[in-house]
Amino acid sequence: MFSFQKPSIDESFNSSQMPGCSQATFTQAEKVCASIDSSEQAKLESDLVQYLLIMDQKKLPIKKIDINKNVLKENSRAFPVLISRAAKKLETVFGIRLISLEDKQKGTYILVNTLDTDIDDLTADHNVPQVINPVEWSEEDNAKTGLLMVILSAIFMNGEVMMDTQLWHMLKKVGIDPDYTHEEFGDIKKLITQEFVRQGYIDYIRHPNSDPPVFEFRWGARAKHEVLKRSCMDFVSQVFGIRLISLEDKQKGTYILVNTLDTDIDDLTADHNVPQVINPVEWSEEDNAKTGLLMVILSAIFMNGEVMMDTQLWHMLKKVGIDPDYTHEEFGDIKKLITQEFVRQGYIDYIRHPNSDPPVFEFRWGARAKHEVLKRSCMDFVSQLYEIEPEQWKSQWQMVLEEEQPGGQGD
């Protein structure tokens, strides 16, 4: 389900609590309205609703000064009452709510959707949700919305803030080079740092006193009101075949993203003959090599009864030509890679035996490996490596069969 955020009553435009408008001001506006002919009032309300909708098509913040200049004109003193009526009509008829941006831009408003939008409403060509528009969008608009959703999701998944260099690098990895004019989007950097910023979807903030200038991206006011963070999770999950897993049993409030796509033995990476353990974009040679080593280790732990002493693992690695006591040409510090990086990523648990002196450690599969890596993949990997049928490892083969039963990991 892709849902737009529903603003709370406190967030939404409310005539009795209108920012910058005291009760006395509102009462005065009611007196001004009373002096205007009823048919003229109705026309002003209708014109105001139409103006708000037209301005929102451009996704630009709507300013009170422009409303008074272009719509209300000599009746501008009636603004509090007329904008309140227009807001009620927008929400009742169109399911759109008027939001004040008083916290940043006094006298500025945006329109946001209050209706749930299902995942079936994803735009056909770009497989991304349309981020509110009550009228039909052009193909160019749909494409831009797709790019916008990618960017908002990236910012959210990066801890709700992203340096500009990080965003440009991420876009290059998905095939959109911001240093070149794009066939569909044109000037990528201008689109993101000017158009999306002007529309209120993205904040582009310079770090104070940075020289050379350093910029970061955050969600803008419109995105905060329109887009649910859960929608970003759903979007990332659908596009990249991953899901959010809670680690409540070990680390309260901690989550990991894990692969939801089957990894077959045919998906083994050509250079290292092991499956890529999740990455939706192209990997570097170093990443592929590390994934190869990781698959060797996970397979060894599984084939050893799902637990392996550190001394056993170091001995096994030496036998396959990787000496953990020396800096490796491709992997660097082997022990640091395994006991820190792979552990931090959640693929491996590195556990000290209680009260052991000298300390004794063992390796087990980590939470991410348990959710991402099928035991059958390990069996297939080892079987190909040693040219032995997997059924010959009876206990491990039984675990594979159990995994593939309904309700198991492979289900």
CSV table of C-alpha atoms in Angstrom, one decimal:
chain,number,residue,atom,x,y,z
A,1,MET,CA,0.0,0.0,0.0
A,2,PHE,CA,1.4,3.4,-1.0
A,3,SER,CA,-0.3,6.1,1.1
A,4,PHE,CA,0.2,9.8,1.2
A,5,GLN,CA,0.5,11.3,4.7
A,6,LYS,CA,-2.7,12.6,6.2
A,7,PRO,CA,-2.0,15.9,7.9
A,8,SER,CA,-3.3,16.1,11.5
A,9,ILE,CA,-5.8,18.6,12.5
A,10,ASP,CA,-3.1,20.6,14.2
A,11,GLU,CA,-1.1,20.7,11.0
A,12,SER,CA,-3.9,21.6,8.6
A,13,PHE,CA,-5.3,25.0,7.8
A,14,ASN,CA,-7.9,26.0,10.4
A,15,SER,CA,-9.7,29.3,10.2
A,16,SER,CA,-10.0,29.7,14.0
A,17,GLN,CA,-6.3,29.0,14.6
A,18,MET,CA,-5.0,30.6,11.4
A,19,PRO,CA,-1.3,31.4,11.9
A,20,GLY,CA,-0.7,35.2,11.9
A,21,CYS,CA,-4.4,35.8,12.2
A,22,SER,CA,-5.9,36.8,15.6
A,23,GLN,CA,-9.5,36.3,16.5
A,24,ALA,CA,-9.9,40.1,16.2
A,25,THR,CA,-8.5,40.0,12.7
A,26,PHE,CA,-10.8,37.2,11.7
A,27,THR,CA,-13.8,39.0,13.2
A,28,GLN,CA,-12.8,42.1,11.2
A,29,ALA,CA,-12.6,40.0,8.0
A,30,GLU,CA,-16.1,38.6,8.7
A,31,LYS,CA,-17.4,42.2,8.9
A,32,VAL,CA,-15.7,43.0,5.5
A,33,CYS,CA,-17.3,39.8,4.0
A,34,ALA,CA,-20.7,40.9,5.2
A,35,SER,CA,-20.4,44.1,3.2
A,36,ILE,CA,-19.8,42.0,0.0
A,37,ASP,CA,-22.8,40.8,-2.1
A,38,SER,CA,-23.4,37.1,-1.6
A,39,SER,CA,-23.1,36.3,-5.3
A,40,GLU,CA,-19.7,38.2,-5.4
A,41,GLN,CA,-18.6,36.2,-2.3
A,42,ALA,CA,-19.5,32.9,-4.1
A,43,LYS,CA,-17.5,34.0,-7.2
A,44,LEU,CA,-14.5,35.0,-5.1
A,45,GLU,CA,-14.6,31.6,-3.3
A,46,SER,CA,-14.8,29.8,-6.6
A,47,ASP,CA,-12.0,31.9,-8.2
A,48,LEU,CA,-9.8,31.3,-5.2
A,49,VAL,CA,-10.3,27.5,-5.3
A,50,GLN,CA,-9.5,27.5,-9.1
A,51,TYR,CA,-6.4,29.7,-8.5
A,52,LEU,CA,-5.1,27.4,-5.7
A,53,LEU,CA,-5.6,24.3,-7.9
A,54,ILE,CA,-3.9,25.9,-10.9
A,55,MET,CA,-0.9,27.1,-8.8
A,56,ASP,CA,-0.6,23.7,-7.3
A,57,GLN,CA,-0.2,22.1,-10.8
A,58,LYS,CA,3.1,23.9,-10.9
A,59,LYS,CA,3.9,22.5,-7.4
A,60,LEU,CA,5.0,25.9,-6.3
A,61,PRO,CA,4.2,27.4,-2.8
A,62,ILE,CA,1.2,29.7,-2.9
A,63,LYS,CA,1.7,33.1,-1.4
A,64,LYS,CA,-0.9,35.2,0.4
A,65,ILE,CA,0.4,38.3,-1.4
A,66,ASP,CA,-0.2,36.7,-4.8
A,67,ILE,CA,-3.7,35.6,-3.8
A,68,ASN,CA,-4.6,39.1,-2.8
A,69,LYS,CA,-3.1,40.6,-5.9
A,70,ASN,CA,-4.5,38.1,-8.5
A,71,VAL,CA,-7.8,37.0,-6.9
A,72,LEU,CA,-9.2,39.1,-4.0
A,73,LYS,CA,-7.8,42.5,-5.1
A,74,GLU,CA,-9.8,45.2,-3.3
A,75,ASN,CA,-11.4,42.5,-1.1
A,76,SER,CA,-8.1,41.4,0.4
A,77,ARG,CA,-9.2,42.4,3.9
A,78,ALA,CA,-11.6,39.5,3.7
A,79,PHE,CA,-8.7,37.0,3.1
A,80,PRO,CA,-9.0,35.1,6.4
A,81,VAL,CA,-12.7,34.2,5.8
A,82,LEU,CA,-12.5,33.5,2.1
A,83,ILE,CA,-9.3,31.3,2.4
A,84,SER,CA,-11.0,29.4,5.2
A,85,ARG,CA,-14.1,28.7,3.0
A,86,ALA,CA,-11.9,27.8,0.0
A,87,ALA,CA,-9.9,25.4,2.2
A,88,LYS,CA,-13.1,23.6,3.3
A,89,LYS,CA,-14.2,23.2,-0.3
A,90,LEU,CA,-10.9,21.9,-1.4
A,91,GLU,CA,-10.9,19.2,1.3
A,92,THR,CA,-14.6,18.3,0.8
A,93,VAL,CA,-14.7,18.2,-3.0
A,94,PHE,CA,-11.1,17.3,-4.0
A,95,GLY,CA,-9.7,15.6,-0.9
A,96,ILE,CA,-6.9,18.2,-0.8
A,97,ARG,CA,-5.9,20.1,2.3
A,98,LEU,CA,-4.4,23.6,2.5
A,99,ILE,CA,-1.3,23.7,4.7
A,100,SER,CA,0.4,26.8,6.1
A,101,LEU,CA,4.2,27.0,6.0
A,102,GLU,CA,4.3,29.5,8.7
A,103,ASP,CA,7.4,27.9,10.3
A,104,LYS,CA,9.5,28.8,7.3
A,105,GLN,CA,7.7,31.2,5.0
A,106,LYS,CA,5.1,33.4,6.5
A,107,GLY,CA,2.0,33.8,4.4
A,108,THR,CA,2.8,30.8,2.2
A,109,TYR,CA,0.7,27.7,1.6
A,110,ILE,CA,0.8,24.3,-0.2
A,111,LEU,CA,-1.9,21.8,-1.1
A,112,VAL,CA,-1.5,18.2,0.0
A,113,ASN,CA,-3.5,15.1,-0.7
A,114,THR,CA,-5.6,13.6,2.1
A,115,LEU,CA,-6.7,10.5,0.2
A,116,ASP,CA,-5.0,7.1,0.4
A,117,THR,CA,-3.4,6.0,-2.9
A,118,ASP,CA,-2.9,2.3,-3.5
A,119,ILE,CA,0.2,0.7,-5.1
A,120,ASP,CA,-2.0,-0.1,-8.1
A,121,ASP,CA,-1.9,3.7,-8.9
A,122,LEU,CA,1.8,3.5,-9.7
A,123,THR,CA,2.5,5.2,-13.0
A,124,ALA,CA,2.6,2.5,-15.6
A,125,ASP,CA,5.8,3.6,-17.4
A,126,HIS,CA,7.9,4.4,-14.5
A,127,ASN,CA,6.6,2.2,-11.7
A,128,VAL,CA,6.5,5.0,-9.1
A,129,PRO,CA,3.6,6.7,-7.4
A,130,GLN,CA,2.4,10.1,-8.6
A,131,VAL,CA,3.0,12.5,-5.7
A,132,ILE,CA,-0.3,14.3,-5.7
A,133,ASN,CA,-1.8,16.1,-8.6
A,134,PRO,CA,-5.6,16.4,-9.1
A,135,VAL,CA,-5.2,16.6,-12.9
A,136,GLU,CA,-3.6,14.4,-15.6
A,137,TRP,CA,0.2,14.4,-15.7
A,138,SER,CA,2.4,14.5,-18.8
A,139,GLU,CA,4.9,11.7,-19.5
A,140,GLU,CA,7.6,14.2,-18.5
A,141,ASP,CA,5.9,14.9,-15.2
A,142,ASN,CA,5.6,11.1,-14.5
A,143,ALA,CA,9.3,10.6,-15.2
A,144,LYS,CA,10.3,13.5,-12.9
A,145,THR,CA,8.0,12.1,-10.2
A,146,GLY,CA,9.8,8.7,-10.6
A,147,LEU,CA,13.2,10.4,-10.2
A,148,LEU,CA,11.9,12.4,-7.2
A,149,MET,CA,10.7,9.3,-5.4
A,150,VAL,CA,14.1,7.7,-6.0
A,151,ILE,CA,15.8,10.7,-4.4
A,152,LEU,CA,13.4,11.0,-1.5
A,153,SER,CA,13.8,7.3,-0.8
A,154,ALA,CA,17.6,7.6,-0.9
A,155,ILE,CA,17.6,10.6,1.5
A,156,PHE,CA,15.3,8.7,3.9
A,157,MET,CA,17.3,5.5,3.7
A,158,ASN,CA,20.5,7.5,4.4
A,159,GLY,CA,19.3,8.7,7.7
A,160,GLU,CA,17.1,11.6,6.4
A,161,VAL,CA,20.1,13.6,5.2
A,162,MET,CA,22.4,13.1,2.2
A,163,MET,CA,25.5,15.1,1.1
A,164,ASP,CA,25.3,16.3,-2.5
A,165,THR,CA,28.3,14.2,-3.4
A,166,GLN,CA,26.6,11.1,-2.1
A,167,LEU,CA,23.5,11.8,-4.1
A,168,TRP,CA,25.4,12.4,-7.3
A,169,HIS,CA,27.3,9.2,-6.8
A,170,MET,CA,24.1,7.2,-6.1
A,171,LEU,CA,22.5,8.6,-9.3
A,172,LYS,CA,25.5,7.5,-11.3
A,173,LYS,CA,25.2,4.0,-10.0
A,174,VAL,CA,21.6,3.8,-11.2
A,175,GLY,CA,22.5,5.1,-14.6
A,176,ILE,CA,21.7,8.8,-14.3
A,177,ASP,CA,24.9,10.9,-14.6
A,178,PRO,CA,24.2,14.4,-13.1
A,179,ASP,CA,27.3,15.8,-15.0
A,180,TYR,CA,25.6,15.3,-18.4
A,181,THR,CA,22.3,16.5,-19.9
A,182,HIS,CA,19.8,13.7,-19.6
A,183,GLU,CA,17.6,12.8,-22.6
A,184,GLU,CA,14.4,12.9,-20.5
A,185,PHE,CA,15.3,15.1,-17.5
A,186,GLY,CA,17.6,17.6,-19.1
A,187,ASP,CA,20.0,19.3,-16.6
A,188,ILE,CA,19.8,16.9,-13.6
A,189,LYS,CA,21.5,19.1,-11.1
A,190,LYS,CA,19.3,22.1,-12.0
A,191,LEU,CA,16.2,19.9,-11.8
A,192,ILE,CA,17.1,18.7,-8.3
A,193,THR,CA,18.6,21.8,-6.8
A,194,GLN,CA,16.2,24.3,-8.3
A,195,GLU,CA,12.9,22.8,-9.5
A,196,PHE,CA,12.4,20.2,-6.8
A,197,VAL,CA,13.6,22.8,-4.2
A,198,ARG,CA,11.3,25.5,-5.5
A,199,GLN,CA,8.4,23.0,-5.4
A,200,GLY,CA,9.2,22.3,-1.7
A,201,TYR,CA,10.0,18.6,-2.1
A,202,ILE,CA,13.7,19.0,-1.2
A,203,ASP,CA,15.7,21.3,0.9
A,204,TYR,CA,19.2,22.0,-0.4
A,205,ILE,CA,21.3,23.4,2.5
A,206,ARG,CA,24.8,24.8,2.5
A,207,HIS,CA,26.9,24.1,5.5
A,208,PRO,CA,27.7,27.4,7.3
A,209,ASN,CA,31.2,28.8,6.6
A,210,SER,CA,32.1,25.8,4.4
A,211,ASP,CA,34.9,26.7,1.9
A,212,PRO,CA,34.7,25.2,-0.7
A,213,PRO,CA,30.9,25.1,-0.2
A,214,VAL,CA,29.4,21.8,1.1
A,215,PHE,CA,25.7,21.1,0.6
A,216,GLU,CA,23.3,18.5,1.9
A,217,PHE,CA,19.8,17.4,0.9
A,218,ARG,CA,16.9,16.8,3.2
A,219,TRP,CA,13.1,16.4,2.7
A,220,GLY,CA,11.4,19.7,2.0
A,221,ALA,CA,8.1,20.8,3.6
A,222,ARG,CA,5.9,19.4,0.9
A,223,ALA,CA,7.5,16.0,1.0
A,224,LYS,CA,7.1,15.9,4.8
A,225,HIS,CA,3.4,16.6,4.5
A,226,GLU,CA,2.7,14.5,1.4
A,227,VAL,CA,4.9,11.4,1.4
A,228,LEU,CA,4.8,8.7,4.1
A,229,LYS,CA,8.2,7.3,5.1
A,230,ARG,CA,6.5,3.9,4.9
A,231,SER,CA,5.9,4.6,1.3
A,232,CYS,CA,9.6,5.0,0.7
A,233,MET,CA,10.1,1.6,2.4
A,234,ASP,CA,7.5,0.1,0.1
A,235,PHE,CA,9.0,1.8,-2.9
A,236,VAL,CA,12.5,0.5,-2.2
A,237,SER,CA,11.2,-2.9,-1.4
A,238,GLN,CA,9.3,-3.2,-4.7
A,239,VAL,CA,12.0,-1.7,-6.9
A,240,PHE,CA,15.0,-3.5,-5.3
A,241,GLY,CA,13.4,-6.7,-4.0
A,242,ILE,CA,14.2,-6.0,-0.4
A,243,ARG,CA,12.2,-5.8,2.8
A,244,LEU,CA,12.6,-4.3,6.3
A,245,ILE,CA,13.5,-6.7,9.1
A,246,SER,CA,13.4,-5.7,12.8
A,247,LEU,CA,16.2,-6.9,15.1
A,248,GLU,CA,14.1,-6.4,18.2
A,249,ASP,CA,15.4,-9.7,19.7
A,250,LYS,CA,18.9,-8.3,19.8
A,251,GLN,CA,19.0,-4.6,19.1
A,252,LYS,CA,15.8,-2.7,20.0
A,253,GLY,CA,14.8,-0.2,17.4
A,254,THR,CA,17.3,-1.5,14.9
A,255,TYR,CA,16.4,-2.7,11.4
A,256,ILE,CA,18.1,-4.2,8.3
A,257,LEU,CA,17.1,-4.4,4.7
A,258,VAL,CA,17.2,-7.9,3.3
A,259,ASN,CA,16.8,-9.5,-0.1
A,260,THR,CA,13.3,-10.9,-1.0
A,261,LEU,CA,14.4,-12.2,-4.4
A,262,ASP,CA,15.4,-15.8,-5.0
A,263,THR,CA,19.1,-16.2,-5.6
A,264,ASP,CA,19.8,-19.2,-7.9
A,265,ILE,CA,23.1,-20.9,-8.5
A,266,ASP,CA,22.9,-19.5,-12.1
A,267,ASP,CA,23.2,-16.0,-10.5
A,268,LEU,CA,26.8,-16.8,-9.4
A,269,THR,CA,29.1,-14.0,-10.2
A,270,ALA,CA,31.3,-14.9,-13.2
A,271,ASP,CA,34.6,-13.8,-11.7
A,272,HIS,CA,34.2,-15.3,-8.2
A,273,ASN,CA,31.7,-18.1,-8.8
A,274,VAL,CA,29.4,-17.1,-5.9
A,275,PRO,CA,26.0,-15.5,-5.7
A,276,GLN,CA,25.8,-11.7,-5.1
A,277,VAL,CA,24.3,-11.3,-1.7
A,278,ILE,CA,22.1,-8.2,-2.4
A,279,ASN,CA,22.9,-5.2,-4.3
A,280,PRO,CA,20.3,-3.7,-6.8
A,281,VAL,CA,23.0,-1.9,-8.7
A,282,GLU,CA,26.3,-2.7,-10.3
A,283,TRP,CA,29.0,-3.8,-7.9
A,284,SER,CA,32.7,-3.0,-8.0
A,285,GLU,CA,35.3,-5.7,-8.4
A,286,GLU,CA,36.2,-5.3,-4.7
A,287,ASP,CA,32.5,-5.7,-3.7
A,288,ASN,CA,32.2,-8.9,-5.8
A,289,ALA,CA,35.4,-10.3,-4.3
A,290,LYS,CA,34.2,-9.6,-0.7
A,291,THR,CA,30.9,-11.2,-1.5
A,292,GLY,CA,32.8,-14.3,-2.8
A,293,LEU,CA,34.8,-14.5,0.4
A,294,LEU,CA,31.6,-14.0,2.5
A,295,MET,CA,29.8,-16.9,0.7
A,296,VAL,CA,32.8,-19.2,1.3
A,297,ILE,CA,32.7,-18.3,5.0
A,298,LEU,CA,28.9,-18.7,5.3
A,299,SER,CA,29.0,-22.0,3.5
A,300,ALA,CA,31.8,-23.2,5.8
A,301,ILE,CA,29.9,-22.3,8.9
A,302,PHE,CA,26.7,-24.0,7.6
A,303,MET,CA,28.6,-27.2,6.6
A,304,ASN,CA,30.3,-27.3,10.0
A,305,GLY,CA,26.9,-27.6,11.8
A,306,GLU,CA,26.0,-23.9,11.8
A,307,VAL,CA,28.8,-22.9,14.2
A,308,MET,CA,32.6,-22.6,13.7
A,309,MET,CA,35.4,-21.8,16.1
A,310,ASP,CA,37.6,-18.9,15.0
A,311,THR,CA,40.7,-21.1,15.0
A,312,GLN,CA,38.8,-23.5,12.6
A,313,LEU,CA,37.9,-20.7,10.2
A,314,TRP,CA,41.4,-19.2,10.1
A,315,HIS,CA,42.8,-22.7,9.4
A,316,MET,CA,40.2,-23.3,6.6
A,317,LEU,CA,41.0,-20.0,5.0
A,318,LYS,CA,44.8,-20.8,5.0
A,319,LYS,CA,43.9,-24.1,3.2
A,320,VAL,CA,42.2,-22.2,0.4
A,321,GLY,CA,45.1,-19.8,0.1
A,322,ILE,CA,43.9,-16.8,2.2
A,323,ASP,CA,46.2,-16.3,5.2
A,324,PRO,CA,44.4,-14.2,7.8
A,325,ASP,CA,47.6,-13.3,9.5
A,326,TYR,CA,48.8,-11.3,6.5
A,327,THR,CA,47.4,-8.3,4.6
A,328,HIS,CA,45.7,-9.6,1.5
A,329,GLU,CA,46.2,-7.9,-1.8
A,330,GLU,CA,42.5,-7.7,-2.5
A,331,PHE,CA,40.8,-7.9,0.9
A,332,GLY,CA,43.3,-6.1,3.1
A,333,ASP,CA,43.2,-7.0,6.8
A,334,ILE,CA,41.3,-10.4,6.6
A,335,LYS,CA,40.5,-10.7,10.3
A,336,LYS,CA,39.3,-7.1,10.5
A,337,LEU,CA,37.1,-7.6,7.4
A,338,ILE,CA,35.4,-10.7,8.9
A,339,THR,CA,35.2,-9.8,12.6
A,340,GLN,CA,34.3,-6.2,12.1
A,341,GLU,CA,32.9,-5.3,8.6
A,342,PHE,CA,30.9,-8.6,8.0
A,343,VAL,CA,29.7,-8.5,11.7
A,344,ARG,CA,28.7,-4.8,11.4
A,345,GLN,CA,26.7,-5.6,8.2
A,346,GLY,CA,24.8,-8.4,10.1
A,347,TYR,CA,26.1,-11.3,8.0
A,348,ILE,CA,28.1,-12.9,10.7
A,349,ASP,CA,27.9,-13.2,14.5
A,350,TYR,CA,31.3,-13.2,16.3
A,351,ILE,CA,30.6,-14.5,19.8
A,352,ARG,CA,33.0,-14.8,22.7
A,353,HIS,CA,32.5,-17.8,25.0
A,354,PRO,CA,31.6,-16.6,28.5
A,355,ASN,CA,34.4,-16.5,31.0
A,356,SER,CA,36.9,-18.0,28.5
A,357,ASP,CA,40.5,-17.1,29.4
A,358,PRO,CA,42.3,-16.8,27.0
A,359,PRO,CA,39.2,-15.7,25.0
A,360,VAL,CA,37.6,-18.2,22.8
A,361,PHE,CA,35.4,-17.1,19.9
A,362,GLU,CA,32.9,-18.7,17.5
A,363,PHE,CA,31.3,-17.7,14.3
A,364,ARG,CA,27.6,-18.1,13.4
A,365,TRP,CA,25.3,-16.8,10.7
A,366,GLY,CA,24.1,-13.2,11.5
A,367,ALA,CA,20.6,-11.9,11.2
A,368,ARG,CA,21.0,-10.6,7.7
A,369,ALA,CA,22.4,-13.9,6.4
A,370,LYS,CA,19.6,-15.9,8.0
A,371,HIS,CA,17.1,-13.7,6.2
A,372,GLU,CA,18.9,-13.3,2.9
A,373,VAL,CA,20.9,-16.4,2.1
A,374,LEU,CA,19.2,-19.7,1.4
A,375,LYS,CA,20.9,-22.8,2.8
A,376,ARG,CA,20.3,-24.4,-0.6
A,377,SER,CA,22.6,-21.8,-2.1
A,378,CYS,CA,25.4,-22.9,0.3
A,379,MET,CA,24.7,-26.6,-0.6
A,380,ASP,CA,24.8,-25.8,-4.3
A,381,PHE,CA,28.0,-23.8,-3.9
A,382,VAL,CA,29.8,-26.5,-1.9
A,383,SER,CA,28.5,-29.2,-4.2
A,384,GLN,CA,29.8,-27.5,-7.3
A,385,LEU,CA,33.1,-26.7,-5.6
A,386,TYR,CA,33.8,-30.4,-4.5
A,387,GLU,CA,31.7,-32.0,-7.3
A,388,ILE,CA,29.7,-34.0,-4.8
A,389,GLU,CA,25.9,-34.4,-4.8
A,390,PRO,CA,24.4,-32.4,-1.9
A,391,GLU,CA,22.3,-35.3,-0.7
A,392,GLN,CA,25.6,-36.9,0.6
A,393,TRP,CA,25.7,-34.4,3.4
A,394,LYS,CA,22.7,-35.8,5.2
A,395,SER,CA,22.3,-33.5,8.2
A,396,GLN,CA,22.8,-30.3,6.1
A,397,TRP,CA,20.6,-31.7,3.3
A,398,GLN,CA,17.8,-32.2,5.9
A,399,MET,CA,18.1,-28.5,7.0
A,400,VAL,CA,17.8,-27.5,3.4
A,401,LEU,CA,14.6,-29.6,3.0
A,402,GLU,CA,13.2,-28.1,6.3
A,403,GLU,CA,13.9,-24.6,5.0
A,404,GLU,CA,12.0,-25.2,1.8
A,405,GLN,CA,8.9,-26.5,3.7
A,406,PRO,CA,5.9,-24.0,3.9
A,407,GLY,CA,6.7,-21.5,6.6
A,408,GLY,CA,10.5,-22.0,6.2
A,409,GLN,CA,12.9,-19.3,5.1
A,410,GLY,CA,12.6,-20.4,1.5
A,411,ASP,CA,8.8,-20.2,1.4
